[in-house]
Coordinates of C-alpha atoms and ligand atoms in Angstrom, one line a residue:
M121 CA -188.4 173.4 -54.4
K122 CA -188.3 176.1 -57.1
R123 CA -191.5 178.5 -57.0
V124 CA -192.9 179.9 -60.4
L125 CA -194.0 183.3 -59.7
T126 CA -196.9 184.8 -61.6
G127 CA -199.0 187.9 -61.4
T128 CA -198.9 190.2 -58.4
A129 CA -196.3 187.6 -56.6
L130 CA -193.9 188.6 -58.9
A131 CA -194.5 192.6 -59.5
T132 CA -194.0 192.2 -55.8
V133 CA -190.4 190.6 -55.8
L134 CA -189.6 192.8 -58.5
A135 CA -190.7 196.0 -56.9
L136 CA -188.5 195.0 -53.7
G137 CA -185.3 194.3 -55.6
A138 CA -182.9 191.1 -55.9
G139 CA -182.7 189.4 -52.6
N140 CA -185.2 190.9 -50.6
A141 CA -187.1 187.6 -50.0
S142 CA -190.7 189.4 -48.4
A143 CA -192.4 192.2 -48.9
V144 CA -193.1 192.9 -45.5
V145 CA -191.2 191.9 -42.3
K146 CA -193.2 190.0 -40.1
V147 CA -193.1 190.6 -36.3
G148 CA -194.7 188.5 -34.1
F149 CA -195.7 189.6 -30.2
M150 CA -195.8 187.3 -27.6
L151 CA -197.1 188.6 -24.6
P152 CA -199.0 188.7 -21.6
Y153 CA -202.4 190.5 -22.6
S154 CA -204.3 189.0 -19.6
G155 CA -203.4 187.9 -16.0
T156 CA -201.2 190.0 -13.4
Y157 CA -198.7 191.1 -16.1
A158 CA -201.5 192.0 -18.6
A159 CA -200.6 196.1 -18.5
L160 CA -196.9 195.5 -19.0
G161 CA -197.6 193.5 -22.2
Q162 CA -199.6 196.3 -23.4
A163 CA -196.9 198.9 -22.6
I164 CA -194.0 196.9 -24.4
E165 CA -196.2 196.7 -27.5
N166 CA -197.2 200.4 -27.5
G167 CA -193.3 201.8 -26.8
F168 CA -192.5 199.4 -29.8
K169 CA -195.2 200.6 -32.2
L170 CA -194.7 204.0 -31.0
Y171 CA -190.8 203.7 -32.4
V172 CA -192.0 202.3 -35.4
Q173 CA -194.9 205.2 -36.0
E174 CA -191.8 207.8 -35.8
Q175 CA -190.2 206.5 -38.3
G176 CA -193.0 206.7 -40.6
G177 CA -194.2 203.4 -40.3
K178 CA -191.3 201.6 -41.5
L179 CA -187.7 199.9 -40.5
G180 CA -184.8 199.6 -42.9
G181 CA -187.2 200.6 -45.5
Q182 CA -189.7 197.9 -44.7
E183 CA -193.3 197.9 -44.0
L184 CA -194.3 196.1 -40.7
Q185 CA -196.7 193.0 -40.2
Y186 CA -197.7 192.7 -36.6
F187 CA -199.0 188.9 -35.5
Q188 CA -199.7 188.7 -31.7
V189 CA -200.7 185.7 -29.1
D190 CA -201.3 186.1 -25.5
D191 CA -198.9 183.8 -23.5
E192 CA -201.1 184.4 -20.4
S193 CA -197.8 184.6 -18.6
N194 CA -197.9 180.3 -18.5
P195 CA -194.7 178.8 -19.1
S196 CA -196.7 175.0 -20.0
K197 CA -198.4 176.4 -22.9
G198 CA -195.0 178.7 -24.0
P199 CA -193.8 176.1 -26.8
D200 CA -197.1 175.8 -28.3
N201 CA -197.9 179.5 -28.2
A202 CA -194.0 179.8 -29.6
N203 CA -194.9 178.1 -32.3
R204 CA -198.0 179.6 -33.6
L205 CA -195.8 182.3 -34.3
I206 CA -192.9 180.5 -35.7
K207 CA -194.9 177.6 -37.6
R208 CA -198.2 179.1 -38.3
D209 CA -197.7 182.9 -38.8
Q210 CA -193.6 182.2 -40.3
V211 CA -193.0 185.4 -38.5
D212 CA -189.5 186.6 -39.1
V213 CA -188.7 188.3 -35.9
L214 CA -190.0 187.4 -32.4
V215 CA -190.8 190.0 -30.0
G216 CA -191.5 188.2 -26.2
T217 CA -192.0 188.1 -23.4
V218 CA -192.4 189.5 -20.1
H219 CA -192.4 186.1 -17.8
S220 CA -189.0 184.5 -17.4
G221 CA -190.6 180.6 -17.5
V222 CA -192.4 181.6 -20.7
A223 CA -189.4 183.5 -22.4
M224 CA -187.4 179.8 -21.7
A225 CA -189.8 178.3 -23.6
L226 CA -189.6 181.1 -26.6
A227 CA -186.0 181.4 -26.8
K228 CA -185.7 177.4 -27.1
A229 CA -188.4 177.9 -30.0
A230 CA -186.5 180.6 -31.3
N231 CA -183.0 178.3 -31.3
D232 CA -184.7 175.6 -32.7
S233 CA -186.0 177.0 -35.8
D234 CA -183.2 180.0 -35.9
T235 CA -185.5 183.0 -35.6
T236 CA -184.2 186.3 -34.3
L237 CA -185.7 186.9 -30.8
I238 CA -185.7 190.3 -28.9
I239 CA -186.8 189.8 -25.5
P240 CA -188.6 193.3 -24.4
N241 CA -188.7 192.3 -20.5
A242 CA -188.1 188.6 -19.1
G243 CA -184.9 188.8 -17.2
A244 CA -184.1 185.4 -16.8
D245 CA -180.0 185.1 -16.4
A246 CA -180.0 181.6 -18.5
I247 CA -180.9 183.3 -21.7
T248 CA -178.2 185.3 -21.6
G249 CA -175.8 182.9 -19.6
P250 CA -175.8 179.4 -20.1
L251 CA -178.3 179.4 -23.1
C252 CA -177.1 182.4 -24.8
S253 CA -177.3 182.4 -28.9
K254 CA -176.5 184.5 -31.6
N255 CA -180.0 184.9 -32.7
V256 CA -181.3 186.1 -29.0
F257 CA -181.2 189.5 -27.8
R258 CA -182.4 191.3 -25.0
S259 CA -183.4 195.4 -24.8
S260 CA -184.0 195.0 -21.1
F261 CA -182.1 193.4 -18.3
S262 CA -180.8 190.7 -16.6
N263 CA -182.7 189.7 -13.4
W264 CA -179.8 189.8 -11.7
Q265 CA -178.8 193.5 -13.2
P266 CA -181.3 195.8 -11.1
S267 CA -181.2 193.8 -7.8
Y268 CA -177.4 193.7 -7.9
A269 CA -177.6 197.4 -7.8
M270 CA -179.4 197.5 -4.2
G271 CA -177.3 195.8 -2.0
P272 CA -174.7 198.5 -1.3
V273 CA -177.7 201.1 -1.4
A274 CA -178.9 199.0 1.7
V275 CA -175.6 198.7 3.3
E276 CA -175.1 202.7 3.2
K277 CA -178.5 202.7 4.5
G278 CA -176.9 201.4 7.6
Y279 CA -179.1 197.8 7.3
K280 CA -177.6 194.8 8.5
T281 CA -180.1 192.0 8.0
A282 CA -182.7 191.9 5.4
V283 CA -185.4 189.1 5.1
T284 CA -186.6 188.7 1.1
I285 CA -190.3 187.9 0.1
T286 CA -190.4 186.8 -3.7
W287 CA -192.6 184.7 -6.3
N288 CA -191.5 181.2 -6.4
Y289 CA -190.1 181.4 -10.0
A290 CA -186.6 182.4 -11.9
A291 CA -187.4 185.9 -12.0
G292 CA -187.8 186.0 -8.0
K293 CA -185.1 183.6 -7.3
E294 CA -182.8 185.6 -9.5
A295 CA -183.6 188.9 -8.1
I296 CA -182.9 187.7 -4.8
A297 CA -179.7 186.4 -5.7
G298 CA -178.6 189.4 -7.1
F299 CA -179.5 191.5 -3.8
K300 CA -177.8 188.8 -1.9
E301 CA -174.5 188.8 -3.8
S302 CA -173.9 192.3 -3.3
F303 CA -175.8 192.7 -0.4
E304 CA -173.5 190.0 1.7
K305 CA -170.3 191.1 -0.2
E306 CA -170.8 194.6 1.3
G307 CA -171.2 192.5 5.1
G308 CA -174.9 192.1 5.1
K309 CA -177.0 189.6 5.9
V310 CA -180.1 187.8 4.4
V311 CA -181.8 185.9 7.3
K312 CA -184.7 184.6 5.9
E313 CA -185.8 183.7 2.3
L314 CA -189.7 183.8 2.1
T315 CA -191.5 182.6 -1.3
L316 CA -195.1 182.0 -2.1
P317 CA -196.0 180.6 -5.7
F318 CA -196.6 182.6 -8.9
P319 CA -198.8 184.5 -9.4
Q320 CA -200.5 184.0 -5.8
V321 CA -201.1 187.4 -3.9
E322 CA -202.2 185.8 0.1
F323 CA -199.2 188.1 1.4
Q324 CA -200.5 187.9 4.9
P325 CA -198.8 185.0 6.6
L326 CA -195.4 186.5 5.0
L327 CA -195.9 189.9 6.6
T328 CA -196.7 188.2 9.7
E329 CA -193.5 186.2 9.8
V330 CA -191.5 189.3 8.8
A331 CA -193.0 191.6 11.7
S332 CA -191.7 188.6 14.0
I333 CA -188.3 188.3 12.8
K334 CA -187.7 192.4 12.7
P335 CA -185.1 192.8 10.2
D336 CA -183.5 196.1 9.0
A337 CA -185.4 195.7 5.6
V338 CA -187.2 193.9 3.8
F339 CA -186.0 193.2 0.0
T340 CA -188.6 191.8 -2.6
F341 CA -189.4 191.2 -6.6
F342 CA -193.3 191.5 -7.3
A343 CA -194.4 193.5 -10.6
G344 CA -197.8 194.3 -12.1
G345 CA -200.8 193.4 -10.4
G346 CA -199.2 191.7 -7.6
A347 CA -196.9 194.1 -7.2
V348 CA -200.0 196.6 -6.5
K349 CA -201.2 194.5 -4.0
F350 CA -198.2 193.8 -2.3
V351 CA -197.1 197.2 -1.6
Q352 CA -200.6 198.1 -0.3
D353 CA -200.5 194.7 2.3
Y354 CA -197.5 196.4 3.3
A355 CA -198.1 199.2 4.4
A356 CA -201.9 197.7 5.9
A357 CA -199.9 195.5 8.1
G358 CA -198.5 198.3 9.8
L359 CA -194.9 197.5 8.1
K360 CA -194.0 200.6 6.2
D361 CA -192.9 202.8 8.8
T362 CA -190.9 200.2 10.8
V363 CA -189.2 197.6 8.4
P364 CA -188.1 199.8 5.2
L365 CA -189.3 197.8 2.0
L366 CA -186.3 197.8 -0.8
S367 CA -187.0 196.5 -4.1
S368 CA -186.1 196.2 -7.9
G369 CA -187.9 199.0 -9.7
F370 CA -190.5 196.6 -11.0
M371 CA -192.7 196.7 -7.4
T372 CA -193.6 200.6 -8.4
D373 CA -193.4 200.9 -12.2
G374 CA -196.7 201.3 -14.0
T375 CA -198.6 200.9 -10.7
L376 CA -198.3 204.0 -9.0
K377 CA -201.5 205.2 -9.8
A378 CA -202.9 202.3 -7.6
Q379 CA -200.3 202.0 -4.8
G380 CA -201.0 205.6 -4.1
E381 CA -200.0 206.5 -0.4
S382 CA -198.9 203.0 0.1
A383 CA -195.7 203.5 -2.3
Q384 CA -194.8 206.9 -1.0
G385 CA -191.1 207.2 -0.3
L386 CA -190.1 203.5 -1.3
F387 CA -186.4 203.3 -2.5
T388 CA -185.6 201.0 -5.9
T389 CA -183.4 200.5 -8.2
L390 CA -183.9 199.9 -12.0
H391 CA -182.4 201.2 -15.5
Y392 CA -185.2 203.3 -15.9
A393 CA -186.4 206.4 -14.0
D394 CA -188.8 209.3 -13.9
G395 CA -187.5 212.9 -13.9
L396 CA -184.0 212.0 -15.9
D397 CA -184.8 215.3 -17.7
T398 CA -182.9 214.5 -20.8
P399 CA -184.0 215.9 -24.3
R400 CA -184.3 212.3 -25.7
D401 CA -186.1 210.9 -22.5
N402 CA -188.4 214.1 -22.5
A403 CA -189.4 213.8 -26.4
F404 CA -190.3 209.9 -25.7
R405 CA -192.4 210.9 -22.8
E406 CA -194.1 213.6 -24.7
N407 CA -195.1 211.3 -27.4
Y408 CA -195.7 208.2 -25.8
T409 CA -198.2 210.3 -23.3
K410 CA -199.8 211.8 -26.5
N411 CA -200.4 208.4 -28.2
F412 CA -201.3 206.9 -24.8
P413 CA -202.9 209.2 -22.7
S414 CA -204.3 207.0 -20.1
M415 CA -200.6 205.4 -19.8
Q416 CA -197.7 206.6 -17.9
P417 CA -194.1 206.2 -19.9
D418 CA -192.9 203.3 -17.6
V419 CA -189.8 201.1 -17.7
Y420 CA -192.0 198.7 -20.0
A421 CA -192.8 200.8 -22.8
V422 CA -189.2 201.9 -22.8
Q423 CA -188.0 198.6 -23.4
G424 CA -190.4 198.0 -26.0
Y425 CA -189.5 201.0 -27.7
D426 CA -185.8 199.8 -27.3
A427 CA -186.5 196.5 -29.1
A428 CA -188.0 198.1 -31.8
Q429 CA -184.6 200.3 -32.2
L430 CA -182.3 197.1 -32.0
L431 CA -184.7 195.7 -34.9
A432 CA -183.9 199.0 -36.9
A433 CA -180.2 199.0 -36.3
G434 CA -180.6 195.3 -38.0
L435 CA -182.8 195.9 -40.3
E436 CA -180.9 199.1 -41.7
A437 CA -177.8 197.2 -41.9
V438 CA -179.3 194.5 -44.5
K439 CA -181.7 197.3 -46.1
G440 CA -184.8 195.3 -45.0
D441 CA -183.2 191.7 -46.3
V442 CA -184.2 189.7 -43.3
S443 CA -182.8 186.7 -45.1
K444 CA -179.4 188.3 -44.3
K445 CA -179.8 186.8 -40.7
D446 CA -176.0 187.3 -39.8
D447 CA -175.5 190.5 -41.1
M448 CA -178.6 191.5 -39.3
R449 CA -177.7 190.0 -36.3
T450 CA -174.1 191.4 -36.3
A451 CA -175.3 194.7 -36.9
M452 CA -178.2 194.1 -34.0
R453 CA -175.2 193.2 -31.3
S454 CA -172.7 195.7 -31.9
A455 CA -175.7 199.0 -32.0
T456 CA -175.3 201.4 -29.8
I457 CA -179.2 202.5 -28.7
D458 CA -180.2 205.6 -27.8
S459 CA -182.8 204.9 -25.4
P460 CA -185.1 207.1 -23.4
R461 CA -182.9 205.4 -20.4
G462 CA -179.9 206.9 -21.5
Q463 CA -177.5 205.3 -24.2
F464 CA -176.8 201.5 -24.0
T465 CA -174.4 199.0 -25.8
L466 CA -175.1 194.9 -26.1
S467 CA -172.9 192.8 -24.2
S468 CA -171.3 190.0 -26.1
A469 CA -173.9 187.7 -24.7
G470 CA -176.9 190.4 -26.0
N471 CA -177.9 191.6 -23.1
P472 CA -178.0 195.6 -22.3
V473 CA -174.9 196.9 -20.7
Q474 CA -176.6 200.1 -18.8
D475 CA -176.6 202.2 -15.7
I476 CA -178.9 201.7 -13.0
Y477 CA -180.6 204.2 -11.2
L478 CA -181.7 204.7 -7.4
R479 CA -185.5 205.9 -7.1
K480 CA -187.4 207.2 -4.5
V481 CA -191.3 207.2 -5.2
V482 CA -192.7 210.8 -4.9
G483 CA -196.3 211.2 -5.9
E484 CA -196.8 209.2 -9.1
Q485 CA -193.5 209.2 -9.9
N486 CA -189.9 207.3 -9.8
L487 CA -187.7 210.1 -9.2
T488 CA -183.8 209.3 -10.1
Q489 CA -181.7 209.6 -7.0
G490 CA -178.6 209.3 -9.4
V491 CA -177.0 206.5 -11.1
A492 CA -176.6 203.5 -8.4
I493 CA -174.2 201.7 -10.7
K494 CA -173.1 202.8 -13.8
A495 CA -172.9 200.7 -17.4
L496 CA -173.4 197.7 -15.1
A497 CA -172.5 194.1 -17.1
D498 CA -174.6 191.0 -16.4
P499 CA -171.9 188.5 -15.4
A500 CA -173.4 186.1 -18.4
R501 CA -171.8 183.5 -16.2
G502 CA -171.5 180.2 -18.4
C503 CA -172.5 182.0 -21.6
K504 CA -170.0 180.6 -24.4
L505 CA -170.3 182.3 -27.8
Ligands
LIG897 C1 -190.0 188.4 -15.4 O1 -190.4 187.2 -15.5 O2 -188.5 188.0 -15.9 C2 -190.2 189.4 -15.0 C3 -191.5 189.8 -14.9 C4 -192.1 191.0 -14.5 C5 -190.9 191.8 -14.2 C6 -189.7 191.8 -14.6 C7 -189.1 190.8 -15.0 O3 -191.3 193.1 -14.1

């Protein structure tokens, strides 16, 4: 269809120069703004906007216009919510989400409409595995990555048996599988895998079972509001000093103020940590705290910040012309991101290749104890691109 442009529309196009299709880049945030992951969604948006603000409000010379949908971490609403942004708001780029099940629906909608998608958290292995796609990028992790790094740490601490506890959905199951793979490879044994439905928090029956099995350690995946309660309940059940609690670092990120004493001394593995003390991270943390005084800079804020950096790499390569999708995506895939976590690149499947830190809770910080595994790449099993 040929469109006749008159008046201001024509002036806008002329001002933007040839080939530049839209006056602004439309960014659609599909994130949880309610429910157990609400704080995570907010931190991601904060981090994203902080980076854009640091660039003077523009990426690749373009202003951004933001659209938002609260996905409620509800997979059944995923397709409709994604299409609100894709079809109704006609966004150029999608940024979402936190929950792996919702992310699966979002990735499908992005693929069907050939929309560029940057995932600022959800680790669903399949998205950068069998369902990998040229238009999909992660600024976060695969569920396998942080948990895989804990197996050797547990064996080194002398633990031979472990019980796992998690929510029964993709992120929990895949995190447990990552831990189990490396723990058993090093000679450990997962003796029982306990689950409860997402986002339930009735942990008591599971903790009773742990007390009766008496494993050397417990490994978990929990995050957000549910993680706060799990750590409190674990300590209240008297298990903290008898059965060491290990986890991927989501269990103690953005949650330490609320967890207080119950979290002290816990060891976790994650691609971000407090106390990195690099100029890059210190600058990020200072500016984040200045802009969001009530929030601590956490892994979610970093992932949001790096989602904006990834988009910037793409937009700069095409001088803000989002219609040049292939060139933009090629630049994104080959970018080196100067992240507060440390520099990272993307695998050909679009997932960060990154260091995983061992951290220990001290006060309200997940203090780095050093790198557990350097430059860990997700195996991207089943990805053919
Ligand atoms: C996920 O569903 O992939 C997920 C959610 C919260 C986290 C990490 C992973 O902190």
